[in-house]
mmCIF file of C-alpha atoms in Angstrom:
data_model
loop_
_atom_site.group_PDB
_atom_site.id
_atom_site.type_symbol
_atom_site.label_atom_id
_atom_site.label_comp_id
_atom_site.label_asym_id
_atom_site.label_seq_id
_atom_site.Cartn_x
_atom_site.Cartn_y
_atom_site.Cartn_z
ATOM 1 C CA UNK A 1 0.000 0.000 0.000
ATOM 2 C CA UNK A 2 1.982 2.866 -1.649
ATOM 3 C CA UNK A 3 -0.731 5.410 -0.493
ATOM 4 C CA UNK A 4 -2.351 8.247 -2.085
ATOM 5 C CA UNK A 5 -0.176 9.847 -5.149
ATOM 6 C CA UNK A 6 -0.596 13.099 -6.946
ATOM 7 C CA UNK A 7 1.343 14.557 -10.076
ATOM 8 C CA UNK A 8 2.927 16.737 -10.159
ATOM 9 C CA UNK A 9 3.318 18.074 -6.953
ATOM 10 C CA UNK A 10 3.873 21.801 -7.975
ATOM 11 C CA UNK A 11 2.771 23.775 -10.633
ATOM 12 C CA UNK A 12 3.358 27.116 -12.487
ATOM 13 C CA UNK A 13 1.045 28.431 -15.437
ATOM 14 C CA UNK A 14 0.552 31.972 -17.013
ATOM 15 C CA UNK A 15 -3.267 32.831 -17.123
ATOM 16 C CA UNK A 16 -5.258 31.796 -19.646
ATOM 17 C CA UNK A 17 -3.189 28.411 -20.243
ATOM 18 C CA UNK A 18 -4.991 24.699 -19.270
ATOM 19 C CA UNK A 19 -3.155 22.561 -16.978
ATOM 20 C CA UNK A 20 -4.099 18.664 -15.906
ATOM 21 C CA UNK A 21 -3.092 17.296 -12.391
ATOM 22 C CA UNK A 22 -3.259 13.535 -11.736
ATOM 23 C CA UNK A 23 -4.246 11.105 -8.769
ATOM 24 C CA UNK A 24 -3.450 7.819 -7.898
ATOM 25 C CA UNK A 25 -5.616 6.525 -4.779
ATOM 26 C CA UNK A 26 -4.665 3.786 -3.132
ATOM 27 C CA UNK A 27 -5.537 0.291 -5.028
ATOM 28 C CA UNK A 28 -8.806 -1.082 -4.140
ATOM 29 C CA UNK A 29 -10.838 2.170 -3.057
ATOM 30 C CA UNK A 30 -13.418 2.486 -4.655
ATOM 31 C CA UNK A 31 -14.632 6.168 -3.649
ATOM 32 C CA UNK A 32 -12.079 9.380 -4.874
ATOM 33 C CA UNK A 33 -12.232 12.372 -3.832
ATOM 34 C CA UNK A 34 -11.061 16.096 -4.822
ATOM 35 C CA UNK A 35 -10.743 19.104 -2.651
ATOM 36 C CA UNK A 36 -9.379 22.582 -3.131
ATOM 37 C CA UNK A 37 -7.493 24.142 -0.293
ATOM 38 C CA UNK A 38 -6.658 28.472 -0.744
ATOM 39 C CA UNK A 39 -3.985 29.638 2.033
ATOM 40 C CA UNK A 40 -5.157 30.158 5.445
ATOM 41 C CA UNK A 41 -8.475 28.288 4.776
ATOM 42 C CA UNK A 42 -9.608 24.577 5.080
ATOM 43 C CA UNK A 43 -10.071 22.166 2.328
ATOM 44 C CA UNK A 44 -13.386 22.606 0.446
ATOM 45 C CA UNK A 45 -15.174 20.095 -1.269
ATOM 46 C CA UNK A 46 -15.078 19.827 -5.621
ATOM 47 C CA UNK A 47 -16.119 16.593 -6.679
ATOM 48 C CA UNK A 48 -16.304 13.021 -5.804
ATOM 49 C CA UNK A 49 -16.147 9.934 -7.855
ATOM 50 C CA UNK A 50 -17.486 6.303 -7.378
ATOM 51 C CA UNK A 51 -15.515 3.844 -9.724
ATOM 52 C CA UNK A 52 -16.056 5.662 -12.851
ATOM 53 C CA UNK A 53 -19.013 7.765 -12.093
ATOM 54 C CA UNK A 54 -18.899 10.766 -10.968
ATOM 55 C CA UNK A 55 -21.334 11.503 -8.293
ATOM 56 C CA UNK A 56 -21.482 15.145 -7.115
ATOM 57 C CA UNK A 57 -19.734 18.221 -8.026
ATOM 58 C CA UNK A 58 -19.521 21.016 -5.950
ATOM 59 C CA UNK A 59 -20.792 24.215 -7.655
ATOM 60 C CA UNK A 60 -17.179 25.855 -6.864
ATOM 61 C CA UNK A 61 -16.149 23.690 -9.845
ATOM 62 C CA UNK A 62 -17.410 25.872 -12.729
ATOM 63 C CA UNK A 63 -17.240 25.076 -16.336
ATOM 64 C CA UNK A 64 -13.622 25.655 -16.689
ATOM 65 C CA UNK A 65 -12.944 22.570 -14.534
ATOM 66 C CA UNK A 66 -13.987 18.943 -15.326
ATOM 67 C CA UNK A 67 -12.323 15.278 -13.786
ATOM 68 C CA UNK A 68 -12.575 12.519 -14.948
ATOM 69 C CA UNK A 69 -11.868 8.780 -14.124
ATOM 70 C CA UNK A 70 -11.970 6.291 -16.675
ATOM 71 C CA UNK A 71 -12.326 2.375 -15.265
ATOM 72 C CA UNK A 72 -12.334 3.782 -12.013
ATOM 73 C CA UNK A 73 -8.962 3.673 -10.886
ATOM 74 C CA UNK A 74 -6.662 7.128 -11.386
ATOM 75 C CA UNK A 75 -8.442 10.678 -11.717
ATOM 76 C CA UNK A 76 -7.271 14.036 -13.923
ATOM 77 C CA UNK A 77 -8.462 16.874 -12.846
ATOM 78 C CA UNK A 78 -7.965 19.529 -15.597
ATOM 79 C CA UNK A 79 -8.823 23.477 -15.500
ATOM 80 C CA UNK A 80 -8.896 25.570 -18.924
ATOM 81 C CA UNK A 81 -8.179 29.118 -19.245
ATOM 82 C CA UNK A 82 -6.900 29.347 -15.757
ATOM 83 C CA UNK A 83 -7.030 32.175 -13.622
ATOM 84 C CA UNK A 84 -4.977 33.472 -10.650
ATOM 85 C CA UNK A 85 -7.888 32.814 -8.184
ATOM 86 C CA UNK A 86 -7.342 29.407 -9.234
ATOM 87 C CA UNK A 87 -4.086 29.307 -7.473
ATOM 88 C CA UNK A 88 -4.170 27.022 -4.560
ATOM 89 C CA UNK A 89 -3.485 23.658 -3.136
ATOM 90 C CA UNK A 90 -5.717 20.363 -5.085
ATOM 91 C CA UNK A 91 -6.220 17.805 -2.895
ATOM 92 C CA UNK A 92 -7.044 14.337 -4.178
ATOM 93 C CA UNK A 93 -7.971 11.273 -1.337
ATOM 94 C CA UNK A 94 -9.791 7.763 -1.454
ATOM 95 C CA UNK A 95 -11.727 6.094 0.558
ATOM 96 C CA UNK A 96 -13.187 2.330 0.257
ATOM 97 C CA UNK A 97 -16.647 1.418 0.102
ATOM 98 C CA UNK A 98 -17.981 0.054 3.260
ATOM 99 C CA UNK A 99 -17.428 0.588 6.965
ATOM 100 C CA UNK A 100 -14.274 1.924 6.416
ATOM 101 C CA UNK A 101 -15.894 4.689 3.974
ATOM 102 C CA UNK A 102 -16.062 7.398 6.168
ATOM 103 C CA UNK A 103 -12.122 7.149 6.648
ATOM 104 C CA UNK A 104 -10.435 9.436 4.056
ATOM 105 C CA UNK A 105 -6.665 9.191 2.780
ATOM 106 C CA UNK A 106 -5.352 11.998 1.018
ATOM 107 C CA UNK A 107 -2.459 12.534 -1.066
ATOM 108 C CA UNK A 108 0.412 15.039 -0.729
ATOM 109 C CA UNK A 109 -1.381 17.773 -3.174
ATOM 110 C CA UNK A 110 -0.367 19.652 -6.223
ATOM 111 C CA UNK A 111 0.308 23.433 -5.631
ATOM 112 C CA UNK A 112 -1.336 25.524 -8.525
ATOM 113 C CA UNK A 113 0.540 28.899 -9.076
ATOM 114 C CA UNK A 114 -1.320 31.327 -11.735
ATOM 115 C CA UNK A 115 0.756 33.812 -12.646
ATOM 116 C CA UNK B 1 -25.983 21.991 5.404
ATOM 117 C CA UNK B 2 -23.164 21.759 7.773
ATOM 118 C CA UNK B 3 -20.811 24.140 8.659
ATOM 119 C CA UNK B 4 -17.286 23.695 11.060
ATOM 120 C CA UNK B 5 -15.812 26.936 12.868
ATOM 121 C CA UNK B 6 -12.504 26.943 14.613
ATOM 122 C CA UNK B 7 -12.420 30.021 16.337
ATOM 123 C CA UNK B 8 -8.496 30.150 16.940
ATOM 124 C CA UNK B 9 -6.349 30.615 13.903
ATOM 125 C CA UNK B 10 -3.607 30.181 15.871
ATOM 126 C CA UNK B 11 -2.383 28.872 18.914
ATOM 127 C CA UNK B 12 1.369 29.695 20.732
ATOM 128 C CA UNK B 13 2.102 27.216 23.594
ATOM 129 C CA UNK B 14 5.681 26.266 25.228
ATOM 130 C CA UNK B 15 6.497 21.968 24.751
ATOM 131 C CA UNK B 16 5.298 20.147 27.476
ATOM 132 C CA UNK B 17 2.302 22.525 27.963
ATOM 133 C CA UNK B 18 -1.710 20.865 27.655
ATOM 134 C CA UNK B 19 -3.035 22.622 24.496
ATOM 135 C CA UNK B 20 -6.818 22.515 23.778
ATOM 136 C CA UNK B 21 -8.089 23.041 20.205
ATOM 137 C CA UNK B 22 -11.712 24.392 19.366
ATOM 138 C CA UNK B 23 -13.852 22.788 16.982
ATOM 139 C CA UNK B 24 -17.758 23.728 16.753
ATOM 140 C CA UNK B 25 -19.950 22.304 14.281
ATOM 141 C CA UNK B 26 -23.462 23.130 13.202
ATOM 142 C CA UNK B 27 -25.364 20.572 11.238
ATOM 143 C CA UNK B 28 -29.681 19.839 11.387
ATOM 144 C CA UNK B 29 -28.525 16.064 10.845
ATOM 145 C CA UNK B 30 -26.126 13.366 12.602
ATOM 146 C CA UNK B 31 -22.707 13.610 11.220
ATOM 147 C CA UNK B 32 -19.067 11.683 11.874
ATOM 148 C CA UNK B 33 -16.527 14.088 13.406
ATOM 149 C CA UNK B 34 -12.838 14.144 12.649
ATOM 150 C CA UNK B 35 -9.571 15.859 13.083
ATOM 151 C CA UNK B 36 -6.780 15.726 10.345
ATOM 152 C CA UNK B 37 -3.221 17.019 10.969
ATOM 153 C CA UNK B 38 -0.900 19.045 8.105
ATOM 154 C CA UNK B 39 2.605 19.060 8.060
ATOM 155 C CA UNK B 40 4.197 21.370 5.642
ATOM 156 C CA UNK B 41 3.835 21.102 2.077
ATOM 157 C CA UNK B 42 1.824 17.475 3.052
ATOM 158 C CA UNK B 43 -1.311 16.315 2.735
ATOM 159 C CA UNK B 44 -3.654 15.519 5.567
ATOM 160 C CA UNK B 45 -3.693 13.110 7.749
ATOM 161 C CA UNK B 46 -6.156 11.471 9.804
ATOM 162 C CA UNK B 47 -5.537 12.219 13.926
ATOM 163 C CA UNK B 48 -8.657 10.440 15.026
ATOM 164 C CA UNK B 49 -12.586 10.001 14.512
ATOM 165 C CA UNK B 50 -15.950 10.248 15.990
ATOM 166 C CA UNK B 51 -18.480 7.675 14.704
ATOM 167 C CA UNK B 52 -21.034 6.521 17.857
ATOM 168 C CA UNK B 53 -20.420 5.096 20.927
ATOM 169 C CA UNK B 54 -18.257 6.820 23.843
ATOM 170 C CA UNK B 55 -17.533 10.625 23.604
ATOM 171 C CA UNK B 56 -14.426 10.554 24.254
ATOM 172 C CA UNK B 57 -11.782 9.409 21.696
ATOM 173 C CA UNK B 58 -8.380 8.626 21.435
ATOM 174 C CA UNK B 59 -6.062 9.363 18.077
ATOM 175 C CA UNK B 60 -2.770 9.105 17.304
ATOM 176 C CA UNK B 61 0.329 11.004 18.182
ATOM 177 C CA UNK B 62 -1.601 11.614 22.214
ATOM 178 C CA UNK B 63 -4.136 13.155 21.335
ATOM 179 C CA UNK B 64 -7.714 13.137 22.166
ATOM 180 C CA UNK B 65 -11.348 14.388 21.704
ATOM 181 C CA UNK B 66 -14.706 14.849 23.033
ATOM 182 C CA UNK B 67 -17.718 15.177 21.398
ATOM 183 C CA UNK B 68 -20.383 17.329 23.459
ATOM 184 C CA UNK B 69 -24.045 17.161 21.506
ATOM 185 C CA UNK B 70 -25.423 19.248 23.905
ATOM 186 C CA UNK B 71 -22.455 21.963 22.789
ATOM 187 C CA UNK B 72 -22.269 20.806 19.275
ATOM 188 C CA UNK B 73 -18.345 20.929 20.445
ATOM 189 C CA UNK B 74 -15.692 18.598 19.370
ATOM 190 C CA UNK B 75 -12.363 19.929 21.329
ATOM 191 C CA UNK B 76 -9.099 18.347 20.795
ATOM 192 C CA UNK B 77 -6.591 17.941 23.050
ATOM 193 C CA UNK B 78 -3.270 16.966 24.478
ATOM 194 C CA UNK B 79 -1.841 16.667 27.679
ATOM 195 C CA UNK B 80 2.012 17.412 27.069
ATOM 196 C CA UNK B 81 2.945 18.672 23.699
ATOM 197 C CA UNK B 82 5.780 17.947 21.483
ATOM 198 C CA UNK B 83 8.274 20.450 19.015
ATOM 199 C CA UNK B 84 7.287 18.269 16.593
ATOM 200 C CA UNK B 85 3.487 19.301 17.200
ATOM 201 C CA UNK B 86 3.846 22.035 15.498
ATOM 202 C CA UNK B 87 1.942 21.913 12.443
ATOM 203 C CA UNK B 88 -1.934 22.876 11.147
ATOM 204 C CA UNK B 89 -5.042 21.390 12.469
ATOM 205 C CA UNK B 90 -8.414 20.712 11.009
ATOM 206 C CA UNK B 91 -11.689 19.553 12.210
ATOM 207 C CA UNK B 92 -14.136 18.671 9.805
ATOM 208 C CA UNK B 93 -17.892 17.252 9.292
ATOM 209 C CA UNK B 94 -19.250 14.650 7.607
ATOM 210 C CA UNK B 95 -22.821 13.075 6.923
ATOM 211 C CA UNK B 96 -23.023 9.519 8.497
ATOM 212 C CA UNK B 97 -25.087 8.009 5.394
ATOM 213 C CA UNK B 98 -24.313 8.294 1.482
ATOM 214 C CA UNK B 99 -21.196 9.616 0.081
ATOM 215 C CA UNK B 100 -19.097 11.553 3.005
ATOM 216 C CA UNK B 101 -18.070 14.386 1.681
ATOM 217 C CA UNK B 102 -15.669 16.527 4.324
ATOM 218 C CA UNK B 103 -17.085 19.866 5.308
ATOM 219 C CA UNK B 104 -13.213 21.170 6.823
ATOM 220 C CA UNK B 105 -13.125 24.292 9.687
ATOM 221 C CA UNK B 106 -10.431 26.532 8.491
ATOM 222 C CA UNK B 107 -7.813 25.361 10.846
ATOM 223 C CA UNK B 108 -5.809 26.251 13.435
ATOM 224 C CA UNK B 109 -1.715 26.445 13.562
ATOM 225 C CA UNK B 110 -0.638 25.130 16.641
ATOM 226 C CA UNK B 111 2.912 26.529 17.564
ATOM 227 C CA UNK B 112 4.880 25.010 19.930
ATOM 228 C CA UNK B 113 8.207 26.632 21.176
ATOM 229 C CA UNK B 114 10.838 25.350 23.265
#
């Protein structure tokens, strides 16, 4: 169990260029999860996958974002025509179906720098 | 909706010292409680849980929590504290049923000085 991975881990983009980050979750979860963290502020919620499907996006992720996880194992999260209030820290964890569900691993983050 | 408020942003204390960290939550429905611990330039990581059961829980690394309906508090603390303590603190919210989205606080650095 190699954990969660993310790629790459930092990040710098002039405005108005796309950009693609990448998760790994740990083999065998089922449920993936990604979360945008700003400085001095918490994580906050943008989208969450089961397998393949994705289940609920946050309406924080406009139409400039999208993810996507095809058979349900690694996830791309990609943002077009960024902006520098896009800067921040993406935060990718998994979680398995189940009991354990609630518990949520997350990886070590990409930093997104706008300038 | 649910919403997580950690009043203190930040939080000086000397090694050895108890530290207490604030965590109220507001949510119409039952919900799982947690606090995650980041390191610099890491990700998050999981310092302990509240599911059911006893209020009072025990995580990793010493510390501890209590969950107070009645308050809608979820405090965590630790008796002695460590250099290596030092680092930034979340509690977060989530629903006990579906898919368990985190609902985070904004945190609170916890500074501990020789």
């Amino acid at each position: 169990d190699t954990g969660v991975s993310q790629d790459p881990r930092h990040k710098i983009t002039k405005r108005g260029q796309n950009v693609t980050f990448r998760c790994d979750p740990i083999s065998e979860h089922n449920r993936l999860y990604w979360y945008r963290q700003t400085l001095g502020q918490g994580p906050e919620f943008l989208t969450y996958f089961q397998n393949e499907a994705q289940l609920e996006k946050s309406r924080l992720l406009s139409d400039r974002f999208s993810a996507e996880r095809p058979k349900g194992s690694f996830s791309t999260l990609e943002i077009q025509r960024t902006e520098q209030g896009d800067s921040a820290m993406y935060l990718c964890a998994s979680s398995p179906i189940g009991q354990k569900g609630y518990e949520q691993y997350f990886g070590p983050g990409t930093r997104l720098t706008v300038t | 909706a649910q919403s997580v408020t950690q009043l203190d942003s930040q939080v000086p204390v000397f090694e050895e010292a108890p530290v207490e960290l604030r965590c109220n939550y507001s949510s119409s429905v039952s919900v799982y409680l947690f606090w995650y611990v980041q390191y610099p330039n890491q990700g998050l990581q999981l310092l302990l849980k509240y599911l059911s059961g006893s209020t009072l829980v025990k995580g990793i690394n010493g510390f501890e929590a209590e969950f107070n309906k009645s308050q809608t508090s979820f405090h965590l603390r630790k008796p002695s504290v460590h250099i290596s303590d030092t680092a930034e603190y979340f509690c977060a919210v989530s629903l006990n049923t579906g898919f368990q989205k985190l609902v985070f606080g904004t945190g609170t650095r916890l500074l501990v000085s020789p």
